[in-house]
């Protein structure tokens, strides 16, 4: 029988993309509050356009944060350090419109309830060592590699803004090869050809050799298609070319479209907001289930209402890859994971200034020590408990 073939595509955006710039500033504000006041309440949103950045939202804290100074430091770190990029940390205008959190919300959160209603999703699968879908992991690694070759001077003409996209060919549900690769990199005019409308063939090939091939390695073949700065050039990027806002890249931040994202974005929100903490806990639960060998693929769906600590509903879907019933998974989860806001914050140690790192290259599938929800420390316990069911 011929194998069933399908293609799946995921994208990512780099640290200089306008939306990701905003995510990083919102999470930078959150980190600075938590550094001074672990119990501060933060819901910080950022908006950027040509020459202007606005930071707003609701924050209740004893901490003092110099918003313009912090924002300029993050913008500088991203690489917007010269007017040739159309936006730079020296000259951009910054407006601070932070207010305090509504007391109507606070009275529910203060007693341990969820900070809002909504549903959150956690997911894990066996496609990569990180137990993540392959397309999104490759897309993240491409933009991370783009930043690396820019910062180290391997390709000195690159600017901070970039995007990637990867289409993976699957046979019978298993990834086999990369069918196409999209890389869009902001650059200076030194690599334009004589027409001034296209980058040179040499520069295009350098981007393939220095960015794409080190990441994709054995997954590409002679038939893999490369699309590099497909319009011809990418001189105008970042906030000069497009507005950005916190929370507009939730599919990039999660599972690349393989699993549905939850109802809310993450960046700029302290962990009393279950938009963030329950999404992290959902990933922690799903990853430990897969790491325990109880399923090859697992989705955990958790729903909350504002002011109530316990979730309204928990659903597990293993897509036919497990012999355990949904009732068995419900029992395993209830006995081994505390899904209340306080429980999740304690289990994952979330009252730390760890969030700026999450704001680019995905919140999941990371190996840095700050990403406590990526631990598989409960896999052995789950496996042992499941054997008794």
mmCIF file of C-alpha atoms in Angstrom:
data_model
loop_
_atom_site.group_PDB
_atom_site.id
_atom_site.type_symbol
_atom_site.label_atom_id
_atom_site.label_comp_id
_atom_site.label_asym_id
_atom_site.label_seq_id
_atom_site.Cartn_x
_atom_site.Cartn_y
_atom_site.Cartn_z
ATOM 1 C CA UNK A 1 0.000 0.000 0.000
ATOM 2 C CA UNK A 2 1.315 3.443 -0.918
ATOM 3 C CA UNK A 3 2.098 5.678 2.022
ATOM 4 C CA UNK A 4 -0.214 8.594 2.782
ATOM 5 C CA UNK A 5 1.578 11.859 2.105
ATOM 6 C CA UNK A 6 0.795 15.356 3.324
ATOM 7 C CA UNK A 7 2.602 18.638 3.891
ATOM 8 C CA UNK A 8 2.560 20.891 6.922
ATOM 9 C CA UNK A 9 3.935 24.418 7.167
ATOM 10 C CA UNK A 10 4.939 26.559 10.149
ATOM 11 C CA UNK A 11 6.525 30.007 10.345
ATOM 12 C CA UNK A 12 8.556 32.006 12.833
ATOM 13 C CA UNK A 13 9.729 35.604 13.102
ATOM 14 C CA UNK A 14 12.986 36.976 14.477
ATOM 15 C CA UNK A 15 13.724 39.300 17.370
ATOM 16 C CA UNK A 16 13.665 42.376 15.125
ATOM 17 C CA UNK A 17 10.171 41.739 13.770
ATOM 18 C CA UNK A 18 7.857 44.539 15.006
ATOM 19 C CA UNK A 19 5.495 42.174 16.835
ATOM 20 C CA UNK A 20 8.373 40.370 18.517
ATOM 21 C CA UNK A 21 10.014 43.657 19.469
ATOM 22 C CA UNK A 22 6.781 44.498 21.302
ATOM 23 C CA UNK A 23 6.610 41.085 22.987
ATOM 24 C CA UNK A 24 10.165 41.509 24.243
ATOM 25 C CA UNK A 25 9.533 44.951 25.705
ATOM 26 C CA UNK A 26 6.335 43.785 27.430
ATOM 27 C CA UNK A 27 8.168 40.813 28.931
ATOM 28 C CA UNK A 28 11.133 43.004 29.804
ATOM 29 C CA UNK A 29 8.800 45.197 31.862
ATOM 30 C CA UNK A 30 7.345 42.094 33.527
ATOM 31 C CA UNK A 31 10.827 40.802 34.396
ATOM 32 C CA UNK A 32 11.844 44.102 35.936
ATOM 33 C CA UNK A 33 8.706 44.179 38.100
ATOM 34 C CA UNK A 34 9.234 40.583 39.257
ATOM 35 C CA UNK A 35 12.902 41.290 39.953
ATOM 36 C CA UNK A 36 11.863 43.924 42.508
ATOM 37 C CA UNK A 37 8.410 42.672 43.512
ATOM 38 C CA UNK A 38 7.619 38.970 42.891
ATOM 39 C CA UNK A 39 3.952 39.574 43.706
ATOM 40 C CA UNK A 40 3.467 42.490 41.324
ATOM 41 C CA UNK A 41 0.549 42.290 38.926
ATOM 42 C CA UNK A 42 1.416 42.993 35.329
ATOM 43 C CA UNK A 43 -0.564 43.187 32.105
ATOM 44 C CA UNK A 44 1.716 45.154 29.802
ATOM 45 C CA UNK A 45 1.031 45.846 26.125
ATOM 46 C CA UNK A 46 3.355 47.511 23.604
ATOM 47 C CA UNK A 47 2.683 49.109 20.228
ATOM 48 C CA UNK A 48 5.317 50.261 17.755
ATOM 49 C CA UNK A 49 5.269 52.103 14.457
ATOM 50 C CA UNK A 50 7.715 54.265 12.531
ATOM 51 C CA UNK A 51 9.689 56.252 15.098
ATOM 52 C CA UNK A 52 7.217 55.691 17.948
ATOM 53 C CA UNK A 53 6.764 53.119 20.707
ATOM 54 C CA UNK A 54 3.841 53.133 23.165
ATOM 55 C CA UNK A 55 3.821 51.045 26.357
ATOM 56 C CA UNK A 56 0.463 50.648 28.101
ATOM 57 C CA UNK A 57 -1.577 48.290 30.225
ATOM 58 C CA UNK A 58 -2.228 47.729 33.913
ATOM 59 C CA UNK A 59 0.468 47.248 36.549
ATOM 60 C CA UNK A 60 0.097 47.153 40.335
ATOM 61 C CA UNK A 61 3.453 46.903 42.120
ATOM 62 C CA UNK A 62 5.832 48.388 44.658
ATOM 63 C CA UNK A 63 8.580 48.319 42.012
ATOM 64 C CA UNK A 64 9.783 51.318 40.057
ATOM 65 C CA UNK A 65 10.476 50.737 36.369
ATOM 66 C CA UNK A 66 11.948 53.395 34.115
ATOM 67 C CA UNK A 67 9.946 52.344 31.065
ATOM 68 C CA UNK A 68 11.738 54.484 28.416
ATOM 69 C CA UNK A 69 15.187 53.463 29.657
ATOM 70 C CA UNK A 70 14.247 49.771 29.757
ATOM 71 C CA UNK A 71 12.643 49.889 26.317
ATOM 72 C CA UNK A 72 15.666 51.604 24.743
ATOM 73 C CA UNK A 73 17.998 48.994 26.242
ATOM 74 C CA UNK A 74 15.926 46.152 24.751
ATOM 75 C CA UNK A 75 15.695 47.868 21.355
ATOM 76 C CA UNK A 76 19.472 48.335 21.396
ATOM 77 C CA UNK A 77 19.980 44.679 22.303
ATOM 78 C CA UNK A 78 17.790 43.579 19.404
ATOM 79 C CA UNK A 79 20.056 45.479 17.021
ATOM 80 C CA UNK A 80 18.230 48.669 16.080
ATOM 81 C CA UNK A 81 21.312 50.803 16.678
ATOM 82 C CA UNK A 82 21.576 52.851 13.495
ATOM 83 C CA UNK A 83 19.237 55.071 11.448
ATOM 84 C CA UNK A 84 19.894 52.923 8.352
ATOM 85 C CA UNK A 85 17.448 50.376 9.796
ATOM 86 C CA UNK A 86 14.689 53.003 9.847
ATOM 87 C CA UNK A 87 14.293 52.708 13.638
ATOM 88 C CA UNK A 88 16.879 53.050 16.374
ATOM 89 C CA UNK A 89 17.015 53.144 20.137
ATOM 90 C CA UNK A 90 18.581 56.616 20.270
ATOM 91 C CA UNK A 91 15.892 58.565 18.462
ATOM 92 C CA UNK A 92 12.582 56.702 18.697
ATOM 93 C CA UNK A 93 9.874 58.417 20.758
ATOM 94 C CA UNK A 94 8.534 56.425 23.727
ATOM 95 C CA UNK A 95 5.184 57.057 25.453
ATOM 96 C CA UNK A 96 4.300 55.408 28.782
ATOM 97 C CA UNK A 97 0.552 54.970 29.461
ATOM 98 C CA UNK A 98 0.632 52.403 32.297
ATOM 99 C CA UNK A 99 -2.333 52.327 34.724
ATOM 100 C CA UNK A 100 -3.108 50.198 37.808
ATOM 101 C CA UNK A 101 -5.036 46.917 37.732
ATOM 102 C CA UNK A 102 -8.794 47.091 38.203
ATOM 103 C CA UNK A 103 -9.843 46.297 41.814
ATOM 104 C CA UNK A 104 -12.698 44.179 40.380
ATOM 105 C CA UNK A 105 -10.109 41.803 38.917
ATOM 106 C CA UNK A 106 -7.791 42.012 41.928
ATOM 107 C CA UNK A 107 -10.435 40.833 44.422
ATOM 108 C CA UNK A 108 -10.731 37.526 42.558
ATOM 109 C CA UNK A 109 -7.007 37.043 42.068
ATOM 110 C CA UNK A 110 -6.063 37.972 45.643
ATOM 111 C CA UNK A 111 -7.914 34.947 47.006
ATOM 112 C CA UNK A 112 -6.141 32.593 44.595
ATOM 113 C CA UNK A 113 -8.574 32.598 41.704
ATOM 114 C CA UNK A 114 -7.739 32.718 38.006
ATOM 115 C CA UNK A 115 -7.026 36.178 36.641
ATOM 116 C CA UNK A 116 -9.425 35.730 33.732
ATOM 117 C CA UNK A 117 -11.702 33.300 31.965
ATOM 118 C CA UNK A 118 -10.463 31.328 28.980
ATOM 119 C CA UNK A 119 -9.062 28.058 27.713
ATOM 120 C CA UNK A 120 -5.412 27.070 27.406
ATOM 121 C CA UNK A 121 -3.767 24.319 25.384
ATOM 122 C CA UNK A 122 -0.688 22.193 25.979
ATOM 123 C CA UNK A 123 0.778 19.830 23.391
ATOM 124 C CA UNK A 124 3.637 17.393 22.879
ATOM 125 C CA UNK A 125 4.612 14.822 20.251
ATOM 126 C CA UNK A 126 7.548 12.589 19.332
ATOM 127 C CA UNK A 127 8.677 14.357 16.148
ATOM 128 C CA UNK A 128 11.755 15.998 17.736
ATOM 129 C CA UNK A 129 13.995 15.473 20.780
ATOM 130 C CA UNK A 130 12.205 18.456 22.350
ATOM 131 C CA UNK A 131 8.880 16.598 21.888
ATOM 132 C CA UNK A 132 7.635 19.357 19.601
ATOM 133 C CA UNK A 133 6.298 19.446 16.028
ATOM 134 C CA UNK A 134 9.187 19.501 13.557
ATOM 135 C CA UNK A 135 8.043 22.422 11.325
ATOM 136 C CA UNK A 136 7.870 25.012 14.117
ATOM 137 C CA UNK A 137 11.159 23.875 15.658
ATOM 138 C CA UNK A 138 12.932 24.273 12.311
ATOM 139 C CA UNK A 139 11.318 27.663 11.711
ATOM 140 C CA UNK A 140 12.489 28.905 15.135
ATOM 141 C CA UNK A 141 15.996 27.589 14.557
ATOM 142 C CA UNK A 142 16.197 29.389 11.213
ATOM 143 C CA UNK A 143 15.469 32.823 12.679
ATOM 144 C CA UNK A 144 17.750 32.098 15.645
ATOM 145 C CA UNK A 145 20.513 31.184 13.189
ATOM 146 C CA UNK A 146 19.822 34.378 11.239
ATOM 147 C CA UNK A 147 20.396 36.406 14.410
ATOM 148 C CA UNK A 148 23.585 34.457 15.106
ATOM 149 C CA UNK A 149 25.159 35.089 11.701
ATOM 150 C CA UNK A 150 24.201 38.767 11.969
ATOM 151 C CA UNK A 151 25.600 39.253 15.474
ATOM 152 C CA UNK A 152 28.825 37.362 14.835
ATOM 153 C CA UNK A 153 29.453 39.203 11.569
ATOM 154 C CA UNK A 154 29.333 36.117 9.356
ATOM 155 C CA UNK A 155 26.870 38.024 7.151
ATOM 156 C CA UNK A 156 27.546 41.653 8.025
ATOM 157 C CA UNK A 157 24.870 43.061 5.732
ATOM 158 C CA UNK A 158 21.894 41.599 7.668
ATOM 159 C CA UNK A 159 19.494 43.797 9.649
ATOM 160 C CA UNK A 160 17.452 42.850 12.753
ATOM 161 C CA UNK A 161 14.145 41.971 11.037
ATOM 162 C CA UNK A 162 13.638 38.473 9.624
ATOM 163 C CA UNK A 163 11.069 35.740 9.046
ATOM 164 C CA UNK A 164 11.175 32.050 8.212
ATOM 165 C CA UNK A 165 8.787 29.369 7.008
ATOM 166 C CA UNK A 166 9.250 25.620 6.602
ATOM 167 C CA UNK A 167 7.069 23.090 4.765
ATOM 168 C CA UNK A 168 7.674 19.497 5.889
ATOM 169 C CA UNK A 169 6.595 16.442 3.911
ATOM 170 C CA UNK A 170 5.016 13.678 6.002
ATOM 171 C CA UNK A 171 4.539 10.018 5.104
ATOM 172 C CA UNK A 172 1.965 8.133 7.175
ATOM 173 C CA UNK A 173 2.082 10.867 9.773
ATOM 174 C CA UNK A 174 5.882 10.881 10.134
ATOM 175 C CA UNK A 175 8.150 13.730 8.947
ATOM 176 C CA UNK A 176 10.410 12.664 6.070
ATOM 177 C CA UNK A 177 11.933 15.724 4.412
ATOM 178 C CA UNK A 178 11.801 19.487 4.073
ATOM 179 C CA UNK A 179 9.991 20.356 0.875
ATOM 180 C CA UNK A 180 10.431 24.133 0.919
ATOM 181 C CA UNK A 181 12.169 26.814 2.952
ATOM 182 C CA UNK A 182 11.336 30.505 3.115
ATOM 183 C CA UNK A 183 13.887 32.944 4.536
ATOM 184 C CA UNK A 184 13.298 36.705 4.523
ATOM 185 C CA UNK A 185 16.164 38.777 5.923
ATOM 186 C CA UNK A 186 16.403 42.547 6.246
ATOM 187 C CA UNK A 187 19.668 43.793 4.742
ATOM 188 C CA UNK A 188 21.635 46.877 3.786
ATOM 189 C CA UNK A 189 21.984 48.087 0.191
ATOM 190 C CA UNK A 190 25.523 46.739 -0.234
ATOM 191 C CA UNK A 191 24.224 43.403 -1.575
ATOM 192 C CA UNK A 192 21.932 44.843 -4.257
ATOM 193 C CA UNK A 193 22.801 44.098 -7.885
ATOM 194 C CA UNK A 194 23.365 46.736 -10.569
ATOM 195 C CA UNK A 195 19.634 47.286 -11.013
ATOM 196 C CA UNK A 196 19.161 48.140 -7.338
ATOM 197 C CA UNK A 197 16.015 46.017 -7.299
ATOM 198 C CA UNK A 198 17.394 42.595 -6.401
ATOM 199 C CA UNK A 199 19.943 41.134 -4.049
ATOM 200 C CA UNK A 200 22.848 39.443 -5.799
ATOM 201 C CA UNK A 201 22.882 35.713 -6.510
ATOM 202 C CA UNK A 202 25.972 35.521 -4.314
ATOM 203 C CA UNK A 203 24.145 37.000 -1.306
ATOM 204 C CA UNK A 204 21.154 34.732 -1.865
ATOM 205 C CA UNK A 205 23.415 31.678 -1.916
ATOM 206 C CA UNK A 206 25.262 32.897 1.191
ATOM 207 C CA UNK A 207 21.975 33.050 3.092
ATOM 208 C CA UNK A 208 21.135 29.502 2.036
ATOM 209 C CA UNK A 209 24.581 28.187 2.969
ATOM 210 C CA UNK A 210 25.013 30.101 6.256
ATOM 211 C CA UNK A 211 21.428 30.128 7.558
ATOM 212 C CA UNK A 212 19.354 27.320 6.045
ATOM 213 C CA UNK A 213 21.714 24.400 5.533
ATOM 214 C CA UNK A 214 23.266 24.341 9.053
ATOM 215 C CA UNK A 215 19.764 24.120 10.524
ATOM 216 C CA UNK A 216 18.099 21.728 8.077
ATOM 217 C CA UNK A 217 21.072 19.413 7.468
ATOM 218 C CA UNK A 218 19.886 15.923 6.442
ATOM 219 C CA UNK A 219 16.267 16.958 6.026
ATOM 220 C CA UNK A 220 16.873 18.694 2.691
ATOM 221 C CA UNK A 221 17.517 17.037 -0.667
ATOM 222 C CA UNK A 222 17.985 17.980 -4.320
ATOM 223 C CA UNK A 223 14.286 18.729 -4.658
ATOM 224 C CA UNK A 224 14.024 21.088 -1.668
ATOM 225 C CA UNK A 225 12.965 24.559 -2.812
ATOM 226 C CA UNK A 226 14.495 27.715 -1.324
ATOM 227 C CA UNK A 227 12.772 31.098 -1.343
ATOM 228 C CA UNK A 228 15.159 33.812 -0.147
ATOM 229 C CA UNK A 229 13.909 37.413 -0.010
ATOM 230 C CA UNK A 230 11.421 36.446 -2.675
ATOM 231 C CA UNK A 231 10.380 40.009 -3.581
ATOM 232 C CA UNK A 232 13.969 40.717 -4.540
ATOM 233 C CA UNK A 233 15.074 42.894 -1.653
ATOM 234 C CA UNK A 234 14.235 43.647 1.990
ATOM 235 C CA UNK A 235 15.818 47.021 2.722
ATOM 236 C CA UNK A 236 12.911 48.506 4.668
ATOM 237 C CA UNK A 237 12.062 46.393 7.699
ATOM 238 C CA UNK A 238 11.134 46.550 11.356
ATOM 239 C CA UNK A 239 8.842 49.326 12.614
ATOM 240 C CA UNK A 240 9.647 51.443 9.558
ATOM 241 C CA UNK A 241 7.821 48.941 7.345
ATOM 242 C CA UNK A 242 5.089 47.614 9.629
ATOM 243 C CA UNK A 243 3.395 48.296 12.937
ATOM 244 C CA UNK A 244 3.854 45.826 15.773
ATOM 245 C CA UNK A 245 1.816 44.858 18.819
ATOM 246 C CA UNK A 246 2.231 42.550 21.792
ATOM 247 C CA UNK A 247 0.490 39.195 21.426
ATOM 248 C CA UNK A 248 -0.013 39.017 17.666
ATOM 249 C CA UNK A 249 2.147 35.940 17.118
ATOM 250 C CA UNK A 250 0.401 33.347 19.314
ATOM 251 C CA UNK A 251 0.711 30.561 16.714
ATOM 252 C CA UNK A 252 4.445 31.285 16.374
ATOM 253 C CA UNK A 253 4.695 31.324 20.185
ATOM 254 C CA UNK A 254 3.031 27.916 20.600
ATOM 255 C CA UNK A 255 2.984 24.934 18.211
ATOM 256 C CA UNK A 256 3.084 26.424 14.725
ATOM 257 C CA UNK A 257 -0.504 25.499 13.956
ATOM 258 C CA UNK A 258 -0.163 21.768 14.636
ATOM 259 C CA UNK A 259 -2.182 22.257 17.826
ATOM 260 C CA UNK A 260 -4.638 25.081 18.358
ATOM 261 C CA UNK A 261 -3.347 27.936 20.512
ATOM 262 C CA UNK A 262 -5.288 28.951 23.580
ATOM 263 C CA UNK A 263 -7.516 31.981 23.745
ATOM 264 C CA UNK A 264 -4.919 34.463 24.961
ATOM 265 C CA UNK A 265 -1.401 35.695 24.320
ATOM 266 C CA UNK A 266 1.459 35.307 26.820
ATOM 267 C CA UNK A 267 3.868 38.233 26.746
ATOM 268 C CA UNK A 268 3.547 41.002 29.309
ATOM 269 C CA UNK A 269 1.321 38.954 31.631
ATOM 270 C CA UNK A 270 2.331 37.854 35.122
ATOM 271 C CA UNK A 271 1.617 34.192 36.010
ATOM 272 C CA UNK A 272 -1.621 34.898 37.930
ATOM 273 C CA UNK A 273 -2.989 35.255 34.401
ATOM 274 C CA UNK A 274 -3.853 31.698 33.404
ATOM 275 C CA UNK A 275 -3.417 32.703 29.766
ATOM 276 C CA UNK A 276 0.252 32.213 30.545
ATOM 277 C CA UNK A 277 0.605 29.911 33.555
ATOM 278 C CA UNK A 278 -1.990 27.352 32.445
ATOM 279 C CA UNK A 279 -0.540 27.236 28.923
ATOM 280 C CA UNK A 280 2.843 26.463 30.466
ATOM 281 C CA UNK A 281 1.302 23.876 32.777
ATOM 282 C CA UNK A 282 -0.597 22.316 29.873
ATOM 283 C CA UNK A 283 2.682 21.884 28.018
ATOM 284 C CA UNK A 284 4.291 20.447 31.173
ATOM 285 C CA UNK A 285 1.480 17.893 31.550
ATOM 286 C CA UNK A 286 1.419 16.916 27.870
ATOM 287 C CA UNK A 287 5.197 16.630 27.621
ATOM 288 C CA UNK A 288 5.423 14.388 30.687
ATOM 289 C CA UNK A 289 2.658 12.149 29.346
ATOM 290 C CA UNK A 290 4.549 11.699 26.076
ATOM 291 C CA UNK A 291 7.925 11.368 27.823
ATOM 292 C CA UNK A 292 6.428 8.637 30.013
ATOM 293 C CA UNK A 293 5.560 6.643 26.909
ATOM 294 C CA UNK A 294 1.831 6.867 27.604
ATOM 295 C CA UNK A 295 1.141 8.450 24.189
ATOM 296 C CA UNK A 296 3.015 9.476 21.042
ATOM 297 C CA UNK A 297 0.988 12.671 20.765
ATOM 298 C CA UNK A 298 -0.929 14.497 23.468
ATOM 299 C CA UNK A 299 -3.083 17.604 23.681
ATOM 300 C CA UNK A 300 -4.273 18.969 27.042
ATOM 301 C CA UNK A 301 -7.147 21.499 27.055
ATOM 302 C CA UNK A 302 -7.853 23.416 30.298
ATOM 303 C CA UNK A 303 -10.642 25.964 30.915
ATOM 304 C CA UNK A 304 -10.979 28.575 33.699
ATOM 305 C CA UNK A 305 -13.334 31.270 34.938
ATOM 306 C CA UNK A 306 -12.152 34.478 36.584
ATOM 307 C CA UNK A 307 -11.948 34.332 40.384
ATOM 308 C CA UNK A 308 -12.173 30.510 40.652
ATOM 309 C CA UNK A 309 -9.022 28.533 41.387
ATOM 310 C CA UNK A 310 -9.906 25.084 40.058
ATOM 311 C CA UNK A 311 -10.310 24.677 36.309
ATOM 312 C CA UNK A 312 -13.814 24.270 34.939
ATOM 313 C CA UNK A 313 -12.786 21.433 32.647
ATOM 314 C CA UNK A 314 -9.754 19.398 31.621
ATOM 315 C CA UNK A 315 -9.675 17.369 28.405
ATOM 316 C CA UNK A 316 -6.943 15.092 27.034
ATOM 317 C CA UNK A 317 -6.684 13.935 23.413
ATOM 318 C CA UNK A 318 -3.972 11.488 22.390
ATOM 319 C CA UNK A 319 -5.139 11.142 18.776
ATOM 320 C CA UNK A 320 -5.449 7.381 19.022
ATOM 321 C CA UNK A 321 -1.844 6.906 20.149
ATOM 322 C CA UNK A 322 -2.615 5.692 23.688
ATOM 323 C CA UNK A 323 -4.356 2.683 25.199
ATOM 324 C CA UNK A 324 -5.402 4.688 28.252
ATOM 325 C CA UNK A 325 -8.907 6.141 28.460
ATOM 326 C CA UNK A 326 -9.661 9.831 28.937
ATOM 327 C CA UNK A 327 -10.917 8.955 32.442
ATOM 328 C CA UNK A 328 -7.540 7.369 33.223
ATOM 329 C CA UNK A 329 -5.699 10.478 32.071
ATOM 330 C CA UNK A 330 -8.042 12.653 34.125
ATOM 331 C CA UNK A 331 -7.146 10.600 37.196
ATOM 332 C CA UNK A 332 -3.413 10.770 36.480
ATOM 333 C CA UNK A 333 -3.539 14.542 36.041
ATOM 334 C CA UNK A 334 -5.646 15.232 39.123
ATOM 335 C CA UNK A 335 -3.357 13.111 41.309
ATOM 336 C CA UNK A 336 -0.059 14.475 39.985
ATOM 337 C CA UNK A 337 -0.617 18.100 38.897
ATOM 338 C CA UNK A 338 -2.117 21.058 40.753
ATOM 339 C CA UNK A 339 -3.913 23.131 38.121
ATOM 340 C CA UNK A 340 -4.844 26.047 40.382
ATOM 341 C CA UNK A 341 -3.000 29.332 39.749
ATOM 342 C CA UNK A 342 -1.115 29.027 43.041
ATOM 343 C CA UNK A 343 -0.287 25.399 42.345
ATOM 344 C CA UNK A 344 1.008 26.081 38.853
ATOM 345 C CA UNK A 345 3.060 29.070 40.001
ATOM 346 C CA UNK A 346 4.642 26.987 42.769
ATOM 347 C CA UNK A 347 5.248 23.864 40.664
ATOM 348 C CA UNK A 348 6.901 25.758 37.803
ATOM 349 C CA UNK A 349 8.509 28.492 39.945
ATOM 350 C CA UNK A 350 6.946 31.244 37.854
ATOM 351 C CA UNK A 351 7.484 34.284 40.093
ATOM 352 C CA UNK A 352 10.936 34.869 38.624
ATOM 353 C CA UNK A 353 12.255 37.323 36.027
ATOM 354 C CA UNK A 354 12.508 34.650 33.320
ATOM 355 C CA UNK A 355 10.147 35.953 30.677
ATOM 356 C CA UNK A 356 12.197 38.100 28.303
ATOM 357 C CA UNK A 357 13.840 34.928 26.986
ATOM 358 C CA UNK A 358 10.432 33.472 26.152
ATOM 359 C CA UNK A 359 9.415 36.407 23.954
ATOM 360 C CA UNK A 360 11.313 35.203 20.886
ATOM 361 C CA UNK A 361 11.990 31.756 19.353
ATOM 362 C CA UNK A 362 8.938 30.154 20.990
ATOM 363 C CA UNK A 363 7.761 29.490 24.520
ATOM 364 C CA UNK A 364 8.014 25.708 24.112
ATOM 365 C CA UNK A 365 10.663 23.225 23.041
ATOM 366 C CA UNK A 366 13.411 25.238 24.762
ATOM 367 C CA UNK A 367 16.322 23.780 26.725
ATOM 368 C CA UNK A 368 17.381 26.818 28.787
ATOM 369 C CA UNK A 369 17.070 26.317 32.574
ATOM 370 C CA UNK A 370 14.479 29.096 32.919
ATOM 371 C CA UNK A 371 11.928 27.009 30.998
ATOM 372 C CA UNK A 372 10.778 24.871 33.936
ATOM 373 C CA UNK A 373 7.668 23.682 32.062
ATOM 374 C CA UNK A 374 9.937 21.783 29.678
ATOM 375 C CA UNK A 375 11.067 19.436 32.461
ATOM 376 C CA UNK A 376 10.079 15.764 32.222
ATOM 377 C CA UNK A 377 10.645 15.151 35.934
ATOM 378 C CA UNK A 378 7.190 13.570 36.385
ATOM 379 C CA UNK A 379 7.426 11.080 33.531
ATOM 380 C CA UNK A 380 8.615 8.177 35.697
ATOM 381 C CA UNK A 381 5.887 8.815 38.288
ATOM 382 C CA UNK A 382 3.189 8.931 35.609
ATOM 383 C CA UNK A 383 4.442 5.733 33.997
ATOM 384 C CA UNK A 384 4.402 3.921 37.342
ATOM 385 C CA UNK A 385 0.930 5.235 38.228
ATOM 386 C CA UNK A 386 -0.472 4.335 34.808
ATOM 387 C CA UNK A 387 0.667 0.732 35.204
ATOM 388 C CA UNK A 388 -1.696 0.403 38.190
ATOM 389 C CA UNK A 389 -4.780 1.667 36.352
#
